[in-house]
mmCIF file of C-alpha atoms in Angstrom:
data_model
loop_
_atom_site.group_PDB
_atom_site.id
_atom_site.type_symbol
_atom_site.label_atom_id
_atom_site.label_comp_id
_atom_site.label_asym_id
_atom_site.label_seq_id
_atom_site.Cartn_x
_atom_site.Cartn_y
_atom_site.Cartn_z
ATOM 1 C CA UNK A 1004 -2.530 -5.855 -0.099
ATOM 2 C CA UNK A 1005 -4.290 -4.391 -3.098
ATOM 3 C CA UNK A 1006 -7.762 -2.943 -3.177
ATOM 4 C CA UNK A 1007 -9.932 -1.819 -6.063
ATOM 5 C CA UNK A 1008 -11.025 1.767 -5.266
ATOM 6 C CA UNK A 1009 -14.112 1.684 -7.479
ATOM 7 C CA UNK A 1010 -15.878 -0.881 -5.310
ATOM 8 C CA UNK A 1011 -19.188 0.642 -4.183
ATOM 9 C CA UNK A 1012 -18.163 0.801 -0.508
ATOM 10 C CA UNK A 1013 -14.808 2.471 -1.361
ATOM 11 C CA UNK A 1014 -15.681 5.025 -4.045
ATOM 12 C CA UNK A 1015 -16.434 7.865 -1.620
ATOM 13 C CA UNK A 1016 -13.121 7.300 0.156
ATOM 14 C CA UNK A 1017 -11.244 7.182 -3.160
ATOM 15 C CA UNK A 1018 -12.866 10.421 -4.304
ATOM 16 C CA UNK A 1019 -12.122 12.263 -1.058
ATOM 17 C CA UNK A 1020 -8.324 12.025 -1.224
ATOM 18 C CA UNK A 1021 -5.572 10.207 -3.123
ATOM 19 C CA UNK A 1022 -5.105 6.872 -1.399
ATOM 20 C CA UNK A 1023 -8.413 7.298 0.419
ATOM 21 C CA UNK A 1024 -9.690 3.824 -0.420
ATOM 22 C CA UNK A 1025 -6.435 2.205 0.707
ATOM 23 C CA UNK A 1026 -6.403 4.308 3.895
ATOM 24 C CA UNK A 1027 -9.974 3.202 4.655
ATOM 25 C CA UNK A 1028 -8.924 -0.428 4.175
ATOM 26 C CA UNK A 1029 -5.958 0.173 6.522
ATOM 27 C CA UNK A 1030 -8.406 1.264 9.208
ATOM 28 C CA UNK A 1031 -10.377 -1.957 8.717
ATOM 29 C CA UNK A 1032 -7.168 -3.961 9.182
ATOM 30 C CA UNK A 1033 -6.446 -2.053 12.396
ATOM 31 C CA UNK A 1034 -9.949 -2.798 13.678
ATOM 32 C CA UNK A 1035 -9.508 -6.472 12.921
ATOM 33 C CA UNK A 1036 -5.898 -7.077 14.004
ATOM 34 C CA UNK A 1037 -4.651 -4.388 16.439
ATOM 35 C CA UNK A 1038 -5.782 -6.185 19.577
ATOM 36 C CA UNK A 1039 -4.244 -9.510 18.515
ATOM 37 C CA UNK A 1040 -0.980 -7.809 17.565
ATOM 38 C CA UNK A 1041 -0.853 -5.884 20.856
ATOM 39 C CA UNK A 1042 -1.309 -9.134 22.777
ATOM 40 C CA UNK A 1043 1.803 -10.426 21.024
ATOM 41 C CA UNK A 1044 3.737 -7.204 21.638
ATOM 42 C CA UNK A 1045 3.560 -6.247 17.966
ATOM 43 C CA UNK A 1046 2.606 -3.013 16.216
ATOM 44 C CA UNK A 1047 0.579 -3.458 13.034
ATOM 45 C CA UNK A 1048 1.342 -1.265 10.039
ATOM 46 C CA UNK A 1049 -0.896 -2.382 7.185
ATOM 47 C CA UNK A 1050 0.512 -1.606 3.754
ATOM 48 C CA UNK A 1051 -2.280 -1.202 1.226
ATOM 49 C CA UNK A 1052 -2.344 0.200 -2.253
ATOM 50 C CA UNK A 1053 -5.162 0.576 -4.689
ATOM 51 C CA UNK A 1054 -5.048 -0.826 -8.183
ATOM 52 C CA UNK A 1055 -4.370 2.672 -9.558
ATOM 53 C CA UNK A 1056 -1.145 2.902 -7.529
ATOM 54 C CA UNK A 1057 -2.166 5.078 -4.562
ATOM 55 C CA UNK A 1058 -0.984 3.934 -1.133
ATOM 56 C CA UNK A 1059 -2.790 4.161 2.181
ATOM 57 C CA UNK A 1060 -1.421 6.778 4.572
ATOM 58 C CA UNK A 1061 0.164 4.443 7.157
ATOM 59 C CA UNK A 1062 1.666 2.135 4.575
ATOM 60 C CA UNK A 1063 3.031 5.076 2.609
ATOM 61 C CA UNK A 1064 4.812 6.435 5.684
ATOM 62 C CA UNK A 1065 6.355 3.029 6.385
ATOM 63 C CA UNK A 1066 7.489 2.649 2.771
ATOM 64 C CA UNK A 1067 9.001 6.148 2.820
ATOM 65 C CA UNK A 1068 10.922 5.341 5.994
ATOM 66 C CA UNK A 1069 12.191 2.086 4.513
ATOM 67 C CA UNK A 1070 13.228 3.963 1.349
ATOM 68 C CA UNK A 1071 15.055 6.589 3.463
ATOM 69 C CA UNK A 1072 16.965 3.855 5.275
ATOM 70 C CA UNK A 1073 17.744 2.064 2.021
ATOM 71 C CA UNK A 1074 18.967 5.327 0.505
ATOM 72 C CA UNK A 1075 21.192 5.966 3.498
ATOM 73 C CA UNK A 1076 22.772 2.506 3.137
ATOM 74 C CA UNK A 1077 23.603 3.094 -0.512
ATOM 75 C CA UNK A 1078 24.453 6.793 -0.074
ATOM 76 C CA UNK A 1079 21.441 8.183 -1.947
ATOM 77 C CA UNK A 1080 19.530 11.220 -0.702
ATOM 78 C CA UNK A 1081 15.913 10.691 0.436
ATOM 79 C CA UNK A 1082 14.678 12.965 -2.357
ATOM 80 C CA UNK A 1083 15.984 10.403 -4.816
ATOM 81 C CA UNK A 1084 15.566 7.170 -2.845
ATOM 82 C CA UNK A 1085 11.885 7.630 -1.953
ATOM 83 C CA UNK A 1086 10.540 8.266 -5.473
ATOM 84 C CA UNK A 1087 12.781 5.525 -6.855
ATOM 85 C CA UNK A 1088 11.561 2.938 -4.348
ATOM 86 C CA UNK A 1089 7.891 3.944 -4.614
ATOM 87 C CA UNK A 1090 8.132 3.952 -8.388
ATOM 88 C CA UNK A 1091 9.520 0.433 -8.436
ATOM 89 C CA UNK A 1092 6.763 -0.753 -6.124
ATOM 90 C CA UNK A 1093 4.133 0.890 -8.331
ATOM 91 C CA UNK A 1094 5.575 -0.761 -11.432
ATOM 92 C CA UNK A 1095 5.379 -4.135 -9.687
ATOM 93 C CA UNK A 1096 1.754 -3.449 -8.741
ATOM 94 C CA UNK A 1097 0.845 -2.427 -12.291
ATOM 95 C CA UNK A 1098 2.523 -5.528 -13.730
ATOM 96 C CA UNK A 1099 0.579 -7.709 -11.326
ATOM 97 C CA UNK A 1100 -2.705 -6.019 -12.226
ATOM 98 C CA UNK A 1101 -1.908 -6.409 -15.930
ATOM 99 C CA UNK A 1102 -1.199 -10.126 -15.433
ATOM 100 C CA UNK A 1103 -4.523 -10.590 -13.646
ATOM 101 C CA UNK A 1104 -6.378 -8.777 -16.395
ATOM 102 C CA UNK A 1105 -4.681 -10.844 -19.087
ATOM 103 C CA UNK A 1106 -5.424 -14.092 -17.277
ATOM 104 C CA UNK A 1107 -9.087 -13.146 -16.886
ATOM 105 C CA UNK A 1108 -9.309 -12.086 -20.545
ATOM 106 C CA UNK A 1109 -7.965 -15.455 -21.699
ATOM 107 C CA UNK A 1110 -10.521 -17.494 -19.729
#
């Protein structure tokens, strides 16, 4: 999920720490969905990023672990695999934001 960190209710969180707005939104997801997930025997890990490319803390840890595992499968050290994977995700986010902006500009 993407969030815009300059929304009035998120600015203070975004200013406090990189990824602060996304981390705040992760907490809201936990408040809303943790109980339902637990009833199903599931563990929720919300993955949020802001439109500037910063990830929430929990989502970032999950993405790093997935990148480590991916790197291990293809014989790439974590120091290379993690930045590569996160960079590709950030590029995809930025492309999506650019598409939205272009669509809005054309209408």
